[in-house]
Coordinates of C-alpha atoms and ligand atoms in Angstrom, one line a residue:
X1 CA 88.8 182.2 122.9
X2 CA 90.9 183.4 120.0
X3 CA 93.2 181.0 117.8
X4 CA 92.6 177.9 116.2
X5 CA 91.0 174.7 117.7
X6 CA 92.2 171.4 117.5
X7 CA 89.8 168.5 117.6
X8 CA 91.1 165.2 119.0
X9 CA 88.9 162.2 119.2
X10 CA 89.6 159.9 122.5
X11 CA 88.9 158.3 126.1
X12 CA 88.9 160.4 128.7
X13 CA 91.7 158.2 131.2
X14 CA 92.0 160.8 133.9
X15 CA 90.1 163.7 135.2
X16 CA 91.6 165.5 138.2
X17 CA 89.7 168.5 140.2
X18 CA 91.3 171.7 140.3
X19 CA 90.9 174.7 142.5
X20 CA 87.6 175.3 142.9
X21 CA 85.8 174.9 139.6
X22 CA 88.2 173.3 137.2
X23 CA 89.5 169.9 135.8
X24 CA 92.4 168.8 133.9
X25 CA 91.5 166.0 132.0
X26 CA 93.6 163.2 130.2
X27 CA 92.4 161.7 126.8
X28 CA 93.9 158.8 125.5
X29 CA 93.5 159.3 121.1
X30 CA 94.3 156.6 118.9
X31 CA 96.5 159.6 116.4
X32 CA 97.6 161.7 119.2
X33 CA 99.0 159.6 121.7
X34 CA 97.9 161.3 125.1
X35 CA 96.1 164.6 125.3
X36 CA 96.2 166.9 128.5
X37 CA 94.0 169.9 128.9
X38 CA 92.6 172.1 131.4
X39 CA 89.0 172.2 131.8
X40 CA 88.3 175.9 133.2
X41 CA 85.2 176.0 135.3
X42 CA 84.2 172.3 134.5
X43 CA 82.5 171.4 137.8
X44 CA 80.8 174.5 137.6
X45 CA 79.0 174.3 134.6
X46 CA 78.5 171.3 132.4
X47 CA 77.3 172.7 129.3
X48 CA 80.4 173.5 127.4
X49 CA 81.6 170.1 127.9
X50 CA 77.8 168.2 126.9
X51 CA 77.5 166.8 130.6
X52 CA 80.4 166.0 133.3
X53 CA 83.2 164.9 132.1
X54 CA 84.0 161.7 133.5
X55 CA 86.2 159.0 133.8
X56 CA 86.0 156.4 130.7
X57 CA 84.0 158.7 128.3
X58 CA 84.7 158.8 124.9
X59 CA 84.0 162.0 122.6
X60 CA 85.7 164.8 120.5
X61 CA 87.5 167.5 122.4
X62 CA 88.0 170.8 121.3
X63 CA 91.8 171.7 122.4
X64 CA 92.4 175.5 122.2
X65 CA 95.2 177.4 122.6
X66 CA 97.5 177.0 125.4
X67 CA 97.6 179.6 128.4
X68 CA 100.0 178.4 131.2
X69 CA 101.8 174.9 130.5
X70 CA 98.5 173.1 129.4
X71 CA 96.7 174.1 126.6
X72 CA 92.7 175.1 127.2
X73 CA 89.9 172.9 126.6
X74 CA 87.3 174.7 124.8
X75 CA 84.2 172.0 124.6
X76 CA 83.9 168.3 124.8
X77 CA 81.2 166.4 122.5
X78 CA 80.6 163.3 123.9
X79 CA 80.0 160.3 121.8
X80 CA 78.4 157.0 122.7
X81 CA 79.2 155.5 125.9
X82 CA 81.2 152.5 126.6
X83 CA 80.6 152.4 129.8
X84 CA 77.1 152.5 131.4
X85 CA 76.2 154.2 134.7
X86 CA 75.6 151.3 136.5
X87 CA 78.8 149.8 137.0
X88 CA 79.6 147.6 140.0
X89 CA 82.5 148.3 142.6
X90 CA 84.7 145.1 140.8
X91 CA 84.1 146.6 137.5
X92 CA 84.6 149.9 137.9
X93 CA 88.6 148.7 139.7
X94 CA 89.2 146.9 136.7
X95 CA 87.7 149.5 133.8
X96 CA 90.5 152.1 136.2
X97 CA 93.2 149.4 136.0
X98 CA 93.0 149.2 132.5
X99 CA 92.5 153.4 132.5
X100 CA 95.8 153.4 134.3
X101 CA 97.7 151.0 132.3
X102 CA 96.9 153.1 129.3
X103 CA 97.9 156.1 130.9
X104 CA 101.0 154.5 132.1
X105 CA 102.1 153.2 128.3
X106 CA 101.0 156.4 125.8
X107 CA 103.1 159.5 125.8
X108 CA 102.2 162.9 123.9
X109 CA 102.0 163.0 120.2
X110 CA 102.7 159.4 119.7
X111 CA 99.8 157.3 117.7
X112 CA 99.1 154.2 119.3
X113 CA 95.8 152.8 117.8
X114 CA 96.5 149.5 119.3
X115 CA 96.6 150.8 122.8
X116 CA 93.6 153.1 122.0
X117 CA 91.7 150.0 120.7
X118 CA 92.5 147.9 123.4
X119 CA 91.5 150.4 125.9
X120 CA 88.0 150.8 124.4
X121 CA 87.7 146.9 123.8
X122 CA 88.3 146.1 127.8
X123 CA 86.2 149.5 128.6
X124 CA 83.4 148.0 126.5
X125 CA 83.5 144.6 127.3
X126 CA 83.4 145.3 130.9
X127 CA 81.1 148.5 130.7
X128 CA 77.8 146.6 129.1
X129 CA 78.6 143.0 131.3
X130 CA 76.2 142.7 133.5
X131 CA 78.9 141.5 135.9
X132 CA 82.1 139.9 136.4
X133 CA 82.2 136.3 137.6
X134 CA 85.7 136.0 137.7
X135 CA 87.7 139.1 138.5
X136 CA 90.9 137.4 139.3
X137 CA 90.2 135.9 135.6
X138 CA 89.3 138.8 134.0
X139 CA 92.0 140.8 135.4
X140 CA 94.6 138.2 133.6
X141 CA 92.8 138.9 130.1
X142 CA 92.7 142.3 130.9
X143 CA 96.4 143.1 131.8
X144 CA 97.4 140.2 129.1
X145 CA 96.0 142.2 126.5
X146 CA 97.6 145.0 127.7
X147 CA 100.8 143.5 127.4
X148 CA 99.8 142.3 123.7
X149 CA 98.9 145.7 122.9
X150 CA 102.2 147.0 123.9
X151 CA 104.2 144.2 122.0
X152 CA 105.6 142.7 124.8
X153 CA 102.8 139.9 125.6
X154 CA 104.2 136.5 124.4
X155 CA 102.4 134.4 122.0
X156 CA 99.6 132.7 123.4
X157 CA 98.0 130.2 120.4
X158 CA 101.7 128.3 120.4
X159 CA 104.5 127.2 122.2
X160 CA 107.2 130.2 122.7
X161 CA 110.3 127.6 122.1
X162 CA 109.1 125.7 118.9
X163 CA 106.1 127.7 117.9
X164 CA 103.9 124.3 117.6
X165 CA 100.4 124.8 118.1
X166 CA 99.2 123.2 121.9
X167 CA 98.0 119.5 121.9
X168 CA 98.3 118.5 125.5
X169 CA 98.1 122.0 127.5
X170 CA 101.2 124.4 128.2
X171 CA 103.9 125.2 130.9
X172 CA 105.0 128.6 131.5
X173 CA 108.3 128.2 133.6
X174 CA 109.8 131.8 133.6
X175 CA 107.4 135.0 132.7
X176 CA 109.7 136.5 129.6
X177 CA 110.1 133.1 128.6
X178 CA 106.6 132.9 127.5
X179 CA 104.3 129.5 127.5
X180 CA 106.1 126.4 126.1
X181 CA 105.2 122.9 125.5
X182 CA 105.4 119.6 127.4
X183 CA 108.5 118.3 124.4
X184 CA 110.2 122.0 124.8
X185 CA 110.5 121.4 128.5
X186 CA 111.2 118.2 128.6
X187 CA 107.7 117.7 130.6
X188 CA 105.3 115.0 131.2
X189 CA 102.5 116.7 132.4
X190 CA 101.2 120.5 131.7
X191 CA 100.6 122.8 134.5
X192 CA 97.5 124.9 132.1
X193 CA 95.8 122.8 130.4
X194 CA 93.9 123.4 126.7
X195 CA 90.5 124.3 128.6
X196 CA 92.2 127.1 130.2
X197 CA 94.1 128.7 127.2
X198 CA 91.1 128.6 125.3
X199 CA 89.6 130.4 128.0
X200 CA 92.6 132.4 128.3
X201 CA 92.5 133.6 125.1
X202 CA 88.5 134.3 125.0
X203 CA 89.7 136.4 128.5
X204 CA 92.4 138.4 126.1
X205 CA 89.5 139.5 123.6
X206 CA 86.4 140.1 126.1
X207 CA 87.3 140.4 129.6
X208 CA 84.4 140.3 131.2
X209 CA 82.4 137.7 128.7
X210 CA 84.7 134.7 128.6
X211 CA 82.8 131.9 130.6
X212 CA 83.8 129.5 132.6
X213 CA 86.8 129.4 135.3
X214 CA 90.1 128.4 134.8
X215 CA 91.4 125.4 137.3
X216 CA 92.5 127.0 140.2
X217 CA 96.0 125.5 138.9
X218 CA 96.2 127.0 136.4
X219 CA 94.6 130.6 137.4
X220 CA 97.1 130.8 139.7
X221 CA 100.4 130.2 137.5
X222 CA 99.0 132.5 134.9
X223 CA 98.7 135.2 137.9
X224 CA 101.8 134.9 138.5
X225 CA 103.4 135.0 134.8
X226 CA 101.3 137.7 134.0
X227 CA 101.9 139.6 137.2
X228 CA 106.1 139.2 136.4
X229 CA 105.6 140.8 133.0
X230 CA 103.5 143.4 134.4
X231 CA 106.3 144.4 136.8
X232 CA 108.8 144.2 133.9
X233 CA 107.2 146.6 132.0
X234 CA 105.6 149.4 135.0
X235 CA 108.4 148.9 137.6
X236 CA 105.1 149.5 140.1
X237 CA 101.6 148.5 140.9
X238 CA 98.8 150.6 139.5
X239 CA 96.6 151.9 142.1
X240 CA 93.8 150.2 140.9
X241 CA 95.9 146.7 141.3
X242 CA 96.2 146.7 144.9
X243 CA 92.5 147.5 145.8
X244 CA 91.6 144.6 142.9
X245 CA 94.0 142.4 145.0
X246 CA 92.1 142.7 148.1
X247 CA 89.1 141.4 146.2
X248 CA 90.8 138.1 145.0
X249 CA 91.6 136.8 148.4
X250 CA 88.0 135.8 148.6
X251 CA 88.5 132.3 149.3
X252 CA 85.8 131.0 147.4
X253 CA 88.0 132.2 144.3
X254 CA 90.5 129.2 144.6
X255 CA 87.9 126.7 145.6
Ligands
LIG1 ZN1 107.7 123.9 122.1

């Protein structure tokens, strides 16, 4: 290895095999924006890299010189894990959702420390739960405070029309409109109600810890908000989506 080394401190967002030894691995840094590299010999031998590299670690990469279009990774030293080892099948969709909705919004040499926050926030909250109640719920945090962290989530402590702070519960009629009050909409009764945008915001900071359920109701109109913004801003479904979709037809979700 000749040339200087780069170090760049991140989450590691994808990791594909390659031939028959080697990885290219995608880091999501907080200064850097998204990181490629190629990983020669990875699956080969671990000790360059201090273990496997896998899917949701965090460390400091050593970025050398490019050969080919990617440049080489020369070591990986991993840092404290955010995700432990013993992660059930719904968590493990949902840490990959949010993996792939990072991946989806950060582009090379761009500095996004709210995405990178937000990405390590969701991977921690759901990496040291012992389990997800909810998924349907926590997906809604999770992909709300996506949105947030890409400044296109709409406010969610006050009415989008007047800005007044809730007293009686919310509406949310269109998904770019955002979620309005009973006056704004000339309303009588609210379709979420305050329990669930408390819970709704507690869901937006810690995925996996909020407790509680929001009324089926509600759950269900705030799926579908969140689910137009989503589509606004990918254009498609991650593949994590649809395989967390097939878990949230389990009927006793809605009862
Ligand atoms: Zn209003």
């Amino acid at each position: 290895m000749t040339g200087p080394e780069q170090r760049v401190e991140g989450v590691l967002v994808r990791v594909q095999p390659v031939a028959d030894a080697d990885l290219i691995i995608t880091l999501l840094s907080a200064d850097a924006g998204r990181v490629e590299a190629y990983a020669r010999n990875a699956r080969a031998s671990t000790r360059r890299f201090g273990g496997r590299l896998e899917l949701f670690g965090q460390g400091s990469a050593r970025i050398g010189r490019a050969r080919g279009s990617l440049p080489l990774l020369a070591g990986f030293d991993r840092g404290p894990s955010l995700v432990g080892v013993d992660l059930d099948y719904t968590r493990l969709l949902l840490c990959s959702h949010a993996a792939e909705l990072a991946l989806a919004s950060s582009q090379p040499d761009h500095a996004d420390p709210d995405l990178h926050a937000w990405l390590c926030r969701v991977l921690r909250s759901l990496g040291t739960s012992r389990g997800v109640a909810d998924p349907a719920a926590a997906r809604i945090g999770l992909e709300l405070g996506w949105l947030q962290a890409i400044g296109a989530a709409p406010p969610i402590d006050s009415c989008s029309g007047c800005g007044a702070p809730w007293q009686t519960g919310a509406l949310w009629p269109r998904s770019h409109d955002g979620l309005r009050c009973l006056r704004c909409e000339g309303r009588e009764g609210a379709d979420i109600s305050l329990d669930d945008l408390d819970l709704l915001a507690a869901l937006v900071r810690d995925p996996a810890a909020a407790g509680g359920r929001p009324t089926p109701r509600g759950a269900r109109l705030l799926r579908q908000r969140v689910a137009g913004l989503l589509d606004e801003q990918l254009g498609r479904r991650t593949r994590s989506a649809s395989a967390l979709d097939g878990l949230e037809t389990d009927p006793a979700a809605d009862a």
